[in-house]
PDB file of C-alpha atoms in Angstrom:
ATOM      1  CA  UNK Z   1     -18.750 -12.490 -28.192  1.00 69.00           C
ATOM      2  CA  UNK Z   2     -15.977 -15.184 -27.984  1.00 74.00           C
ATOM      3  CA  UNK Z   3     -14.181 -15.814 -24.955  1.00 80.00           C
ATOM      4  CA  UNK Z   4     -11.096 -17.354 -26.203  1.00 82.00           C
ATOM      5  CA  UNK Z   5      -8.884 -15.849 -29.431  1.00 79.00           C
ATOM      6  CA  UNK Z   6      -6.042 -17.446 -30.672  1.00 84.00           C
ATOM      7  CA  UNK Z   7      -2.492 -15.992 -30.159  1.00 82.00           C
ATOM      8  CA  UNK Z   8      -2.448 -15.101 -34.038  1.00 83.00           C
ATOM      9  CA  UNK Z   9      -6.049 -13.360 -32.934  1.00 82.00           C
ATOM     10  CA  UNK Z  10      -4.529 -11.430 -30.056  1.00 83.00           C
ATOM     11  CA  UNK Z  11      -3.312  -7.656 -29.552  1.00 85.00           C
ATOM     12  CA  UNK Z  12       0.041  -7.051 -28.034  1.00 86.00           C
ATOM     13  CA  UNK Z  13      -0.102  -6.634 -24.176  1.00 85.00           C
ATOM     14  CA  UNK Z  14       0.235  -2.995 -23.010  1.00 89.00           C
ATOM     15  CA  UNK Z  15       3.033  -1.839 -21.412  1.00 90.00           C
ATOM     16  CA  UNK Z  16       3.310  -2.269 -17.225  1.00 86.00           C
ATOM     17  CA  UNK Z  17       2.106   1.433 -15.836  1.00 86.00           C
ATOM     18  CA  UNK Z  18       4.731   2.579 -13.656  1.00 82.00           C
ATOM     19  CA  UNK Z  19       3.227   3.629 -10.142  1.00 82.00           C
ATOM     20  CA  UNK Z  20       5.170   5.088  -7.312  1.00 82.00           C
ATOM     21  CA  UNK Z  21       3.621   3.109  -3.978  1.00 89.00           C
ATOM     22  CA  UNK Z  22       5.274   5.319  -1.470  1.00 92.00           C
ATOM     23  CA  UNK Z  23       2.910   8.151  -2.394  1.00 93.00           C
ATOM     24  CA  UNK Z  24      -0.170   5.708  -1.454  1.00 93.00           C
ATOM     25  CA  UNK Z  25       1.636   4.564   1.794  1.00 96.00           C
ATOM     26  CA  UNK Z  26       2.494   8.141   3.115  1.00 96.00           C
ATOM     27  CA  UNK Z  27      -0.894   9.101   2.730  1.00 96.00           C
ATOM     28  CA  UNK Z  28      -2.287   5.363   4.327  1.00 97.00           C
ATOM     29  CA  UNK Z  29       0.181   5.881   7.470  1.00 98.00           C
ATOM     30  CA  UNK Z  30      -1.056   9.290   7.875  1.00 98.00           C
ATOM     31  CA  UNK Z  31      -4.272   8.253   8.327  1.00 98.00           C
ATOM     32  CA  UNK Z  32      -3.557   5.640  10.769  1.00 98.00           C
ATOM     33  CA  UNK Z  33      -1.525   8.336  12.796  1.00 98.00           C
ATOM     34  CA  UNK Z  34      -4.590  10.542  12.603  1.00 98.00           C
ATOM     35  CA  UNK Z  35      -6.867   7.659  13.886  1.00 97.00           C
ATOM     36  CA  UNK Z  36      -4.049   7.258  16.706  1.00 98.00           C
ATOM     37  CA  UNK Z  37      -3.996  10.851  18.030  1.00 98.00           C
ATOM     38  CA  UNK Z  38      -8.212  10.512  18.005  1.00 97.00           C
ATOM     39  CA  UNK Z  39      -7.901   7.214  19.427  1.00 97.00           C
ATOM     40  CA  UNK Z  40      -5.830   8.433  22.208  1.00 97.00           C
ATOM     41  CA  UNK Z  41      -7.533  11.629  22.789  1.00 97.00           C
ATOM     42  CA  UNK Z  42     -10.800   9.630  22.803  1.00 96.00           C
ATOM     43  CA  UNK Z  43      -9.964   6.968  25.035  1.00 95.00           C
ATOM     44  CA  UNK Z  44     -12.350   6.841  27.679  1.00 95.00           C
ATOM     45  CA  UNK Z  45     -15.208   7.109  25.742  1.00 96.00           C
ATOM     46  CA  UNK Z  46     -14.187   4.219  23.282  1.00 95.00           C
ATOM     47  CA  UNK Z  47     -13.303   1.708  26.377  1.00 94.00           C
ATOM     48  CA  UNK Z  48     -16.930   2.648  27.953  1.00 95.00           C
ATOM     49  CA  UNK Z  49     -18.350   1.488  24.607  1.00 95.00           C
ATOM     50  CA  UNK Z  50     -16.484  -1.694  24.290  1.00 95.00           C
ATOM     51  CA  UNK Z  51     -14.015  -0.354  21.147  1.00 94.00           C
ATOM     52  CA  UNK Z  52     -10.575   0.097  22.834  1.00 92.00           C
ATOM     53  CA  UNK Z  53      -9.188  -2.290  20.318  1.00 96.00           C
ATOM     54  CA  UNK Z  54      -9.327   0.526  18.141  1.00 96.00           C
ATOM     55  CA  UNK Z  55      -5.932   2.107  19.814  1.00 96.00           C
ATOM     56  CA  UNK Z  56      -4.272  -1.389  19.068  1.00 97.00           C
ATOM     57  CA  UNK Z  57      -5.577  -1.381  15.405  1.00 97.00           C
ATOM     58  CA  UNK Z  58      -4.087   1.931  14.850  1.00 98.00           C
ATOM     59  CA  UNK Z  59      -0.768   1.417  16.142  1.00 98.00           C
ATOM     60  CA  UNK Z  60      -0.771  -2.043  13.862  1.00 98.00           C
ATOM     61  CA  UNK Z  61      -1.862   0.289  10.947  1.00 98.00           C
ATOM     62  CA  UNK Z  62       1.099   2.638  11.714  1.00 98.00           C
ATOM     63  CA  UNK Z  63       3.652  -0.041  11.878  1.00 98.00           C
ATOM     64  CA  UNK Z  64       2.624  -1.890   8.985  1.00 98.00           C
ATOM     65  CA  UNK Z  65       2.417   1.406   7.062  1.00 97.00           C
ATOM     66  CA  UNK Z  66       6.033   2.198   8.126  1.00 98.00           C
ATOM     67  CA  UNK Z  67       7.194  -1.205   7.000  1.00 98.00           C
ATOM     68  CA  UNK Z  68       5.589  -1.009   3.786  1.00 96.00           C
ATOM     69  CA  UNK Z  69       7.838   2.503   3.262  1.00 96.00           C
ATOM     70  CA  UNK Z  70      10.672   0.882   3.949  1.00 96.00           C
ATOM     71  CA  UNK Z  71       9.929  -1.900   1.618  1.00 95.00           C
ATOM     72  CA  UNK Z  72       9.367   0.001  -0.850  1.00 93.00           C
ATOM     73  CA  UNK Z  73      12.259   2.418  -0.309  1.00 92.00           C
ATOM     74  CA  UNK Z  74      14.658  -1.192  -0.207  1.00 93.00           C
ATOM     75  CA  UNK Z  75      13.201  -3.034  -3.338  1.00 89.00           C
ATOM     76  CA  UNK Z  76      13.471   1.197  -5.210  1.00 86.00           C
ATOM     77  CA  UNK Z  77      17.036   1.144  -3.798  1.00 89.00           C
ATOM     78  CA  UNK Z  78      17.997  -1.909  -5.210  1.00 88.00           C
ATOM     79  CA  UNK Z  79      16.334  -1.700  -8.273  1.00 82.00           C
ATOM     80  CA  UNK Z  80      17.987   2.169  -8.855  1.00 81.00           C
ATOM     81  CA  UNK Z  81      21.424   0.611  -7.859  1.00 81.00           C
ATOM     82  CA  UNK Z  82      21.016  -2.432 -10.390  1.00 73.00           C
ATOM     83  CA  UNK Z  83      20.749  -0.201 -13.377  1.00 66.00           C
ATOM     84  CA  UNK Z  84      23.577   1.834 -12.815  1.00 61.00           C
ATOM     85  CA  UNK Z  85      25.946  -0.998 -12.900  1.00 51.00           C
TER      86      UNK Z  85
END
């Protein structure tokens, strides 16, 4: 088995797959909002055992999930506008 071919040697690169990322980050968010509501609801227990950072760590999973969306629905914006010109 060689490690290096030459360029003559080589196939052709495939073709980028396209993805959609907001499917991945709907679904990502959700589950931080789901970790949330049990983190909430759960509270008391979780502060008696020393894990009430887990209400902060869900919040910062729900933001950063809803930042991500709206990254992704800026950079799909511009990229739908710039082919239409």
């Amino acid at each position: 088995m060689r490690l290096w071919l030459s360029e003559s040697e080589r196939r052709p690169d495939p073709a980028p797959a396209r993805t959609d990322a907001r499917s991945a980050l709907a679904v990502g968010t959700a589950a931080w909002i789901v970790a949330l509501i049990v983190s909430i609801v759960l509270q008391g227990p979780l502060d008696e055992a020393g894990l009430g950072w887990f209400t902060a760590a869900s919040i910062a999973g729900v933001v950063a999930g809803l930042l991500g969306l709206a990254a992704v629905f800026v950079i799909r914006r511009r990229i739908l506008g710039s082919t239409r010109d």
